PDB file of C-alpha atoms in Angstrom:
ATOM      1  CA  GLN J   1     -45.893   5.501  39.653  1.00 83.00           C
ATOM      2  CA  VAL J   2     -42.296   4.324  39.588  1.00 92.00           C
ATOM      3  CA  PRO J   3     -40.418   4.932  36.323  1.00 95.00           C
ATOM      4  CA  LEU J   4     -39.164   1.706  34.755  1.00 97.00           C
ATOM      5  CA  VAL J   5     -36.688   1.264  31.899  1.00 97.00           C
ATOM      6  CA  GLU J   6     -36.054  -2.089  30.239  1.00 98.00           C
ATOM      7  CA  SER J   7     -32.950  -3.066  28.288  1.00 97.00           C
ATOM      8  CA  GLY J   8     -31.244  -6.138  26.910  1.00 98.00           C
ATOM      9  CA  GLY J   9     -33.544  -7.188  24.110  1.00 97.00           C
ATOM     10  CA  GLY J  10     -32.318  -8.157  20.676  1.00 97.00           C
ATOM     11  CA  LEU J  11     -32.320 -10.604  17.802  1.00 98.00           C
ATOM     12  CA  VAL J  12     -31.053 -14.088  18.618  1.00 98.00           C
ATOM     13  CA  GLN J  13     -31.293 -17.580  17.201  1.00 98.00           C
ATOM     14  CA  GLU J  14     -33.299 -20.458  18.601  1.00 98.00           C
ATOM     15  CA  GLY J  15     -31.523 -21.988  21.581  1.00 98.00           C
ATOM     16  CA  ASP J  16     -29.621 -18.805  22.454  1.00 98.00           C
ATOM     17  CA  SER J  17     -29.828 -16.846  25.704  1.00 98.00           C
ATOM     18  CA  LEU J  18     -30.621 -13.243  26.591  1.00 98.00           C
ATOM     19  CA  ARG J  19     -30.692 -11.324  29.835  1.00 98.00           C
ATOM     20  CA  LEU J  20     -33.208  -8.525  30.223  1.00 98.00           C
ATOM     21  CA  SER J  21     -32.781  -5.791  32.792  1.00 98.00           C
ATOM     22  CA  CYS J  22     -35.248  -3.335  34.284  1.00 98.00           C
ATOM     23  CA  ALA J  23     -34.029  -0.245  36.101  1.00 98.00           C
ATOM     24  CA  ALA J  24     -36.413   1.380  38.569  1.00 96.00           C
ATOM     25  CA  SER J  25     -36.105   4.966  39.686  1.00 93.00           C
ATOM     26  CA  THR J  26     -37.261   4.637  43.270  1.00 87.00           C
ATOM     27  CA  LEU J  27     -35.709   4.444  46.724  1.00 85.00           C
ATOM     28  CA  GLY J  28     -38.343   1.957  47.860  1.00 92.00           C
ATOM     29  CA  PHE J  29     -37.718  -0.740  45.261  1.00 95.00           C
ATOM     30  CA  GLY J  30     -37.702  -3.466  47.897  1.00 95.00           C
ATOM     31  CA  SER J  31     -41.370  -2.782  48.632  1.00 96.00           C
ATOM     32  CA  TYR J  32     -42.510  -3.370  45.062  1.00 97.00           C
ATOM     33  CA  ALA J  33     -43.738  -6.617  43.611  1.00 97.00           C
ATOM     34  CA  MET J  34     -42.045  -6.929  40.227  1.00 98.00           C
ATOM     35  CA  ALA J  35     -42.905  -8.901  37.139  1.00 98.00           C
ATOM     36  CA  TRP J  36     -42.187  -9.419  33.476  1.00 98.00           C
ATOM     37  CA  PHE J  37     -44.950  -9.551  30.896  1.00 98.00           C
ATOM     38  CA  ARG J  38     -44.726  -9.934  27.136  1.00 98.00           C
ATOM     39  CA  GLN J  39     -46.862  -9.155  24.120  1.00 98.00           C
ATOM     40  CA  ALA J  40     -46.459 -10.876  20.788  1.00 97.00           C
ATOM     41  CA  PRO J  41     -47.844  -9.372  17.568  1.00 93.00           C
ATOM     42  CA  GLY J  42     -51.601  -9.800  17.384  1.00 95.00           C
ATOM     43  CA  LYS J  43     -51.800 -11.252  20.883  1.00 97.00           C
ATOM     44  CA  GLU J  44     -52.743  -9.955  24.309  1.00 97.00           C
ATOM     45  CA  ARG J  45     -50.087  -9.128  26.872  1.00 97.00           C
ATOM     46  CA  GLU J  46     -49.301 -12.147  29.051  1.00 98.00           C
ATOM     47  CA  PHE J  47     -47.571 -12.804  32.346  1.00 98.00           C
ATOM     48  CA  VAL J  48     -44.071 -14.297  32.100  1.00 98.00           C
ATOM     49  CA  ALA J  49     -42.517 -14.235  35.576  1.00 98.00           C
ATOM     50  CA  GLY J  50     -42.897 -12.473  38.907  1.00 98.00           C
ATOM     51  CA  ALA J  51     -40.806 -11.785  42.014  1.00 98.00           C
ATOM     52  CA  SER J  52     -42.589 -10.955  45.254  1.00 97.00           C
ATOM     53  CA  TRP J  53     -41.587  -7.986  47.381  1.00 96.00           C
ATOM     54  CA  LYS J  54     -41.066 -10.084  50.494  1.00 87.00           C
ATOM     55  CA  GLY J  55     -40.023 -13.647  51.097  1.00 82.00           C
ATOM     56  CA  GLY J  56     -38.194 -14.080  47.814  1.00 87.00           C
ATOM     57  CA  ALA J  57     -40.950 -16.062  46.094  1.00 97.00           C
ATOM     58  CA  THR J  58     -40.871 -16.307  42.321  1.00 98.00           C
ATOM     59  CA  TYR J  59     -43.529 -17.369  39.861  1.00 98.00           C
ATOM     60  CA  TYR J  60     -43.423 -18.418  36.206  1.00 98.00           C
ATOM     61  CA  ALA J  61     -45.779 -19.009  33.361  1.00 98.00           C
ATOM     62  CA  ASP J  62     -45.836 -22.661  32.352  1.00 98.00           C
ATOM     63  CA  SER J  63     -44.489 -21.761  28.916  1.00 98.00           C
ATOM     64  CA  VAL J  64     -41.200 -20.469  30.344  1.00 98.00           C
ATOM     65  CA  LYS J  65     -40.770 -22.589  33.460  1.00 98.00           C
ATOM     66  CA  GLY J  66     -37.346 -24.227  33.503  1.00 98.00           C
ATOM     67  CA  ARG J  67     -35.981 -21.894  30.813  1.00 98.00           C
ATOM     68  CA  PHE J  68     -36.381 -18.401  32.308  1.00 98.00           C
ATOM     69  CA  THR J  69     -35.161 -17.133  35.673  1.00 98.00           C
ATOM     70  CA  ILE J  70     -36.347 -13.931  37.304  1.00 98.00           C
ATOM     71  CA  SER J  71     -34.214 -12.190  39.907  1.00 98.00           C
ATOM     72  CA  ARG J  72     -34.039  -8.842  41.637  1.00 97.00           C
ATOM     73  CA  ASP J  73     -31.337  -6.703  43.209  1.00 96.00           C
ATOM     74  CA  ASP J  74     -33.110  -4.467  45.698  1.00 95.00           C
ATOM     75  CA  ALA J  75     -29.943  -2.517  46.550  1.00 95.00           C
ATOM     76  CA  MET J  76     -29.512  -1.549  42.904  1.00 96.00           C
ATOM     77  CA  ALA J  77     -33.248  -1.287  42.178  1.00 97.00           C
ATOM     78  CA  ARG J  78     -32.913  -3.728  39.293  1.00 97.00           C
ATOM     79  CA  LEU J  79     -35.049  -6.573  38.002  1.00 98.00           C
ATOM     80  CA  TYR J  80     -33.633  -9.204  35.660  1.00 98.00           C
ATOM     81  CA  LEU J  81     -34.928 -11.943  33.411  1.00 98.00           C
ATOM     82  CA  GLN J  82     -32.428 -14.580  32.317  1.00 98.00           C
ATOM     83  CA  MET J  83     -33.855 -16.304  29.257  1.00 98.00           C
ATOM     84  CA  ASP J  84     -32.243 -19.560  28.138  1.00 98.00           C
ATOM     85  CA  SER J  85     -33.131 -22.041  25.403  1.00 98.00           C
ATOM     86  CA  LEU J  86     -35.082 -19.375  23.582  1.00 98.00           C
ATOM     87  CA  LYS J  87     -37.735 -20.431  21.097  1.00 98.00           C
ATOM     88  CA  PRO J  88     -39.324 -18.542  18.193  1.00 97.00           C
ATOM     89  CA  GLU J  89     -42.569 -18.410  20.194  1.00 97.00           C
ATOM     90  CA  ASP J  90     -40.754 -16.300  22.798  1.00 98.00           C
ATOM     91  CA  THR J  91     -40.644 -13.475  20.258  1.00 98.00           C
ATOM     92  CA  ALA J  92     -42.433 -10.508  21.788  1.00 98.00           C
ATOM     93  CA  VAL J  93     -42.042  -7.109  23.376  1.00 98.00           C
ATOM     94  CA  TYR J  94     -41.113  -7.694  27.004  1.00 98.00           C
ATOM     95  CA  PHE J  95     -42.390  -5.289  29.653  1.00 98.00           C
ATOM     96  CA  CYS J  96     -41.272  -4.748  33.212  1.00 98.00           C
ATOM     97  CA  ALA J  97     -44.059  -4.031  35.711  1.00 98.00           C
ATOM     98  CA  ALA J  98     -44.174  -2.898  39.331  1.00 98.00           C
ATOM     99  CA  GLN J  99     -46.848  -2.542  41.986  1.00 96.00           C
ATOM    100  CA  PHE J 100     -46.314  -1.340  45.534  1.00 96.00           C
ATOM    101  CA  ARG J 101     -46.692  -4.087  48.141  1.00 96.00           C
ATOM    102  CA  ALA J 102     -48.877  -6.143  45.855  1.00 96.00           C
ATOM    103  CA  THR J 103     -49.138  -9.839  45.226  1.00 96.00           C
ATOM    104  CA  ILE J 104     -48.096 -11.232  41.881  1.00 97.00           C
ATOM    105  CA  ARG J 105     -51.657 -12.450  41.468  1.00 97.00           C
ATOM    106  CA  SER J 106     -52.985  -8.903  41.759  1.00 97.00           C
ATOM    107  CA  MET J 107     -50.424  -7.701  39.228  1.00 97.00           C
ATOM    108  CA  VAL J 108     -51.833 -10.206  36.765  1.00 97.00           C
ATOM    109  CA  ARG J 109     -55.509  -9.577  37.589  1.00 97.00           C
ATOM    110  CA  GLU J 110     -55.268  -5.781  37.872  1.00 95.00           C
ATOM    111  CA  PRO J 111     -52.729  -4.700  35.252  1.00 95.00           C
ATOM    112  CA  ASP J 112     -54.030  -1.134  35.236  1.00 95.00           C
ATOM    113  CA  SER J 113     -52.623  -0.793  38.759  1.00 96.00           C
ATOM    114  CA  ASN J 114     -49.102  -1.638  37.574  1.00 97.00           C
ATOM    115  CA  ALA J 115     -46.392   0.792  36.610  1.00 97.00           C
ATOM    116  CA  TRP J 116     -45.035  -0.203  33.188  1.00 98.00           C
ATOM    117  CA  GLY J 117     -41.829   0.263  31.300  1.00 97.00           C
ATOM    118  CA  GLN J 118     -41.711   1.069  27.597  1.00 97.00           C
ATOM    119  CA  GLY J 119     -40.770  -2.485  26.631  1.00 98.00           C
ATOM    120  CA  THR J 120     -37.836  -4.135  24.893  1.00 98.00           C
ATOM    121  CA  GLN J 121     -38.099  -6.254  21.751  1.00 98.00           C
ATOM    122  CA  VAL J 122     -36.955  -9.867  21.789  1.00 98.00           C
ATOM    123  CA  THR J 123     -36.870 -11.678  18.457  1.00 98.00           C
ATOM    124  CA  VAL J 124     -35.928 -15.348  18.205  1.00 98.00           C
ATOM    125  CA  SER J 125     -35.277 -16.716  14.742  1.00 98.00           C
ATOM    126  CA  SER J 126     -35.510 -20.402  13.866  1.00 94.00           C
TER     127      SER J 126
END
């Protein structure tokens, strides 16, 4: 499984922005479907956004659509999540996930098949 390291989390106020990064240690990054998930205290981990490994398609949870933007730099083996207009309900640990030549749907339905980072904490105060 590909090693993943997230960074960029922190404590911000409602309405602020943050940019999360995920660094992947692999030469074949372009062949991995990539996604961000999050887990709030006392809740199950949930899908936030995904970027397919071919075609450039992106997908978002309804709760973040229009506020978050996922992007990837295959040359640098990096995944990003630009988070704007943050809300207190966005508070969670954010995880980067990868799966070789998968669909985003399969990443959501079969999370045990994903490689996972250690997570980065995002806290939004009101």
